[in-house]
């Protein structure tokens, strides 16, 4: 294959990249995972989302700074530049595993939303249908993928704005509903902190899973036109929008219905509209939720295939993964993602009731490790910039060190928690295997030279 065929095409516009990152973050974490965070922390989970949003901003700022200082380098390449082959190998494959699991979770969630209309159809079959749709989208040229993702993400952003607006009108009594005294739900049922500060902190794992996807900007940078100019504004806009789209909906859900009445069967958003008494509103919202998780899964296929391509170029993965098709897509990476999805659907077939909850715990751990890696890379690479970029992390190095320490404390706390035994065990096994493989592959590379 010719050299120019080995490079990904710069077919993504700034609006594509911004919405791709938003699509990765606004998915199962808010529409389905919000029921888990509310059960863990009650209304106080909004503070968990605020703290997580602060850490998200620091991570994104560090990533944006490096993307400008080292053009055409995505997350995996930046980690390789900072720490060499072994760390790049571990984090690269960890990131691929993370997004593979996220994609499976999003598709299973899509299947569960379809069950709202087709309750007799098994989850695995509906998820398989959804997988076929998004794989077909990813087999198109990247500019068409970006355009479709722009409209996919746009639907759920408009829906969240409508949900915030309608919910606010209901809470303040402007819009008639069947709900009496909604404001009392914030102080009743155990108060705003029903499980105390420890409950609020315990929700961090799902919150980290929810915010995971922001770093997709760092994956898409190699396919973005004029990335150095547009990335800073994209990062600032994406972070604040996501924080707003998480915190306001959670407050509205807690106001309209008691937090302890939120179930994991249907999305809290659908439950709220069902309680509001609006005819057909629950069906409309369920359609939006379906679109939302399909959008996030779409971003997941993009992330996994581009990560494999990047690792193939640096030798972290087999070189054949760096080959692209005539239309400019990493076809082998997409095919591997397809196989991974089939495995996830099989797990849903074996254990349809537990599989989503189990899988959602793993990306929370892995995304924290990736974020720690991004901040650590920025801490090391800052002195190697040929010239200081206009967009930089403020109060460096204290801001970056704070993020590393905070993320590390959250990570260690959850690893030691007995409630996260399954997720902790799986995460440690994955990291342990990757560490061992990094030594094996590194030694083989040295022997071949």
PDB file of N, CA and C in Angstrom, residues 30-31 34-35 37-38 43 160 163 167-168 171 179 182 185-186 246-262 267-273 275:
ATOM      1  N   UNK A  30     -25.083   9.106  31.749  1.00  0.00           N
ATOM      2  CA  UNK A  30     -26.111   9.999  32.262  1.00  0.00           C
ATOM      3  C   UNK A  30     -27.497   9.378  32.102  1.00  0.00           C
ATOM      4  N   UNK A  31     -27.785   8.774  30.970  1.00  0.00           N
ATOM      5  CA  UNK A  31     -29.147   8.309  30.707  1.00  0.00           C
ATOM      6  C   UNK A  31     -29.497   7.018  31.435  1.00  0.00           C
ATOM      7  N   UNK A  34     -27.189   7.283  35.640  1.00  0.00           N
ATOM      8  CA  UNK A  34     -27.672   8.228  36.650  1.00  0.00           C
ATOM      9  C   UNK A  34     -28.536   7.538  37.692  1.00  0.00           C
ATOM     10  N   UNK A  35     -29.209   6.453  37.324  1.00  0.00           N
ATOM     11  CA  UNK A  35     -29.993   5.713  38.317  1.00  0.00           C
ATOM     12  C   UNK A  35     -29.076   5.077  39.358  1.00  0.00           C
ATOM     13  N   UNK A  37     -25.969   6.253  40.251  1.00  0.00           N
ATOM     14  CA  UNK A  37     -25.378   7.300  41.088  1.00  0.00           C
ATOM     15  C   UNK A  37     -26.394   7.853  42.090  1.00  0.00           C
ATOM     16  N   UNK A  38     -27.655   7.958  41.688  1.00  0.00           N
ATOM     17  CA  UNK A  38     -28.690   8.440  42.606  1.00  0.00           C
ATOM     18  C   UNK A  38     -28.945   7.434  43.729  1.00  0.00           C
ATOM     19  N   UNK A  43     -29.436  12.974  46.060  1.00  0.00           N
ATOM     20  CA  UNK A  43     -29.239  14.265  45.385  1.00  0.00           C
ATOM     21  C   UNK A  43     -27.817  14.820  45.501  1.00  0.00           C
ATOM     22  N   UNK A 160     -31.743  17.043  25.879  1.00  0.00           N
ATOM     23  CA  UNK A 160     -31.367  17.399  27.245  1.00  0.00           C
ATOM     24  C   UNK A 160     -31.785  18.832  27.571  1.00  0.00           C
ATOM     25  N   UNK A 163     -35.419  18.716  28.143  1.00  0.00           N
ATOM     26  CA  UNK A 163     -35.681  18.087  29.438  1.00  0.00           C
ATOM     27  C   UNK A 163     -35.440  19.067  30.578  1.00  0.00           C
ATOM     28  N   UNK A 167     -38.524  20.281  32.725  1.00  0.00           N
ATOM     29  CA  UNK A 167     -38.409  19.901  34.132  1.00  0.00           C
ATOM     30  C   UNK A 167     -38.434  21.099  35.053  1.00  0.00           C
ATOM     31  N   UNK A 168     -37.768  22.164  34.651  1.00  0.00           N
ATOM     32  CA  UNK A 168     -37.743  23.388  35.460  1.00  0.00           C
ATOM     33  C   UNK A 168     -39.142  23.987  35.566  1.00  0.00           C
ATOM     34  N   UNK A 171     -41.113  21.823  38.041  1.00  0.00           N
ATOM     35  CA  UNK A 171     -40.677  21.994  39.428  1.00  0.00           C
ATOM     36  C   UNK A 171     -41.202  23.306  40.024  1.00  0.00           C
ATOM     37  N   UNK A 179     -47.574  16.071  39.697  1.00  0.00           N
ATOM     38  CA  UNK A 179     -46.608  16.034  40.797  1.00  0.00           C
ATOM     39  C   UNK A 179     -46.917  17.136  41.798  1.00  0.00           C
ATOM     40  N   UNK A 182     -42.880  19.416  44.282  1.00  0.00           N
ATOM     41  CA  UNK A 182     -41.649  18.753  43.867  1.00  0.00           C
ATOM     42  C   UNK A 182     -40.410  19.191  44.647  1.00  0.00           C
ATOM     43  N   UNK A 185     -38.851  17.097  47.545  1.00  0.00           N
ATOM     44  CA  UNK A 185     -38.060  15.895  47.297  1.00  0.00           C
ATOM     45  C   UNK A 185     -36.567  16.102  47.557  1.00  0.00           C
ATOM     46  N   UNK A 186     -36.138  17.365  47.578  1.00  0.00           N
ATOM     47  CA  UNK A 186     -34.720  17.627  47.833  1.00  0.00           C
ATOM     48  C   UNK A 186     -34.360  17.440  49.306  1.00  0.00           C
ATOM     49  N   UNK A 246     -25.048  17.340  32.824  1.00  0.00           N
ATOM     50  CA  UNK A 246     -25.144  16.313  33.864  1.00  0.00           C
ATOM     51  C   UNK A 246     -25.829  16.847  35.115  1.00  0.00           C
ATOM     52  N   UNK A 247     -25.405  18.002  35.579  1.00  0.00           N
ATOM     53  CA  UNK A 247     -25.860  18.501  36.883  1.00  0.00           C
ATOM     54  C   UNK A 247     -27.325  18.943  36.849  1.00  0.00           C
ATOM     55  N   UNK A 248     -27.717  19.724  35.868  1.00  0.00           N
ATOM     56  CA  UNK A 248     -29.101  20.198  35.796  1.00  0.00           C
ATOM     57  C   UNK A 248     -30.104  19.058  35.662  1.00  0.00           C
ATOM     58  N   UNK A 249     -29.886  18.090  34.768  1.00  0.00           N
ATOM     59  CA  UNK A 249     -30.843  16.978  34.696  1.00  0.00           C
ATOM     60  C   UNK A 249     -30.964  16.191  35.997  1.00  0.00           C
ATOM     61  N   UNK A 250     -29.836  15.982  36.701  1.00  0.00           N
ATOM     62  CA  UNK A 250     -29.881  15.246  37.973  1.00  0.00           C
ATOM     63  C   UNK A 250     -30.728  16.002  38.989  1.00  0.00           C
ATOM     64  N   UNK A 251     -30.553  17.320  39.071  1.00  0.00           N
ATOM     65  CA  UNK A 251     -31.346  18.134  39.996  1.00  0.00           C
ATOM     66  C   UNK A 251     -32.831  18.067  39.654  1.00  0.00           C
ATOM     67  N   UNK A 252     -33.139  18.066  38.378  1.00  0.00           N
ATOM     68  CA  UNK A 252     -34.539  18.001  37.955  1.00  0.00           C
ATOM     69  C   UNK A 252     -35.145  16.642  38.285  1.00  0.00           C
ATOM     70  N   UNK A 253     -34.395  15.571  38.035  1.00  0.00           N
ATOM     71  CA  UNK A 253     -34.887  14.225  38.360  1.00  0.00           C
ATOM     72  C   UNK A 253     -35.198  14.123  39.847  1.00  0.00           C
ATOM     73  N   UNK A 254     -34.295  14.629  40.684  1.00  0.00           N
ATOM     74  CA  UNK A 254     -34.483  14.550  42.138  1.00  0.00           C
ATOM     75  C   UNK A 254     -35.644  15.421  42.611  1.00  0.00           C
ATOM     76  N   UNK A 255     -35.948  16.490  41.871  1.00  0.00           N
ATOM     77  CA  UNK A 255     -37.057  17.351  42.256  1.00  0.00           C
ATOM     78  C   UNK A 255     -38.406  16.768  41.872  1.00  0.00           C
ATOM     79  N   UNK A 256     -38.475  16.150  40.713  1.00  0.00           N
ATOM     80  CA  UNK A 256     -39.749  15.642  40.212  1.00  0.00           C
ATOM     81  C   UNK A 256     -40.142  14.319  40.857  1.00  0.00           C
ATOM     82  N   UNK A 257     -39.148  13.471  41.154  1.00  0.00           N
ATOM     83  CA  UNK A 257     -39.466  12.192  41.790  1.00  0.00           C
ATOM     84  C   UNK A 257     -38.472  11.915  42.915  1.00  0.00           C
ATOM     85  N   UNK A 258     -38.898  11.258  43.996  1.00  0.00           N
ATOM     86  CA  UNK A 258     -37.975  10.932  45.080  1.00  0.00           C
ATOM     87  C   UNK A 258     -36.792  10.104  44.554  1.00  0.00           C
ATOM     88  N   UNK A 259     -35.596  10.439  45.012  1.00  0.00           N
ATOM     89  CA  UNK A 259     -34.397   9.759  44.492  1.00  0.00           C
ATOM     90  C   UNK A 259     -34.442   8.257  44.767  1.00  0.00           C
ATOM     91  N   UNK A 260     -35.094   7.858  45.897  1.00  0.00           N
ATOM     92  CA  UNK A 260     -35.129   6.431  46.237  1.00  0.00           C
ATOM     93  C   UNK A 260     -36.219   5.670  45.475  1.00  0.00           C
ATOM     94  N   UNK A 261     -36.952   6.386  44.611  1.00  0.00           N
ATOM     95  CA  UNK A 261     -37.944   5.720  43.755  1.00  0.00           C
ATOM     96  C   UNK A 261     -37.398   5.483  42.345  1.00  0.00           C
ATOM     97  N   UNK A 262     -36.181   5.963  42.108  1.00  0.00           N
ATOM     98  CA  UNK A 262     -35.548   5.760  40.803  1.00  0.00           C
ATOM     99  C   UNK A 262     -35.114   4.298  40.705  1.00  0.00           C
ATOM    100  N   UNK A 267     -34.746   4.131  32.174  1.00  0.00           N
ATOM    101  CA  UNK A 267     -33.950   5.327  32.426  1.00  0.00           C
ATOM    102  C   UNK A 267     -34.719   6.285  33.330  1.00  0.00           C
ATOM    103  N   UNK A 268     -34.034   6.974  34.271  1.00  0.00           N
ATOM    104  CA  UNK A 268     -34.715   7.972  35.102  1.00  0.00           C
ATOM    105  C   UNK A 268     -35.409   9.042  34.273  1.00  0.00           C
ATOM    106  N   UNK A 269     -34.881   9.335  33.087  1.00  0.00           N
ATOM    107  CA  UNK A 269     -35.485  10.344  32.222  1.00  0.00           C
ATOM    108  C   UNK A 269     -36.865   9.877  31.752  1.00  0.00           C
ATOM    109  N   UNK A 270     -36.958   8.616  31.376  1.00  0.00           N
ATOM    110  CA  UNK A 270     -38.245   8.062  30.963  1.00  0.00           C
ATOM    111  C   UNK A 270     -39.206   8.019  32.143  1.00  0.00           C
ATOM    112  N   UNK A 271     -38.690   7.658  33.328  1.00  0.00           N
ATOM    113  CA  UNK A 271     -39.539   7.589  34.521  1.00  0.00           C
ATOM    114  C   UNK A 271     -40.114   8.956  34.863  1.00  0.00           C
ATOM    115  N   UNK A 272     -39.285  10.002  34.724  1.00  0.00           N
ATOM    116  CA  UNK A 272     -39.738  11.360  35.028  1.00  0.00           C
ATOM    117  C   UNK A 272     -40.865  11.771  34.088  1.00  0.00           C
ATOM    118  N   UNK A 273     -40.696  11.517  32.801  1.00  0.00           N
ATOM    119  CA  UNK A 273     -41.736  11.896  31.840  1.00  0.00           C
ATOM    120  C   UNK A 273     -42.998  11.064  32.021  1.00  0.00           C
ATOM    121  N   UNK A 275     -44.102  10.097  34.910  1.00  0.00           N
ATOM    122  CA  UNK A 275     -44.767  10.695  36.069  1.00  0.00           C
ATOM    123  C   UNK A 275     -45.397  12.049  35.745  1.00  0.00           C
TER     124      UNK A 275
END
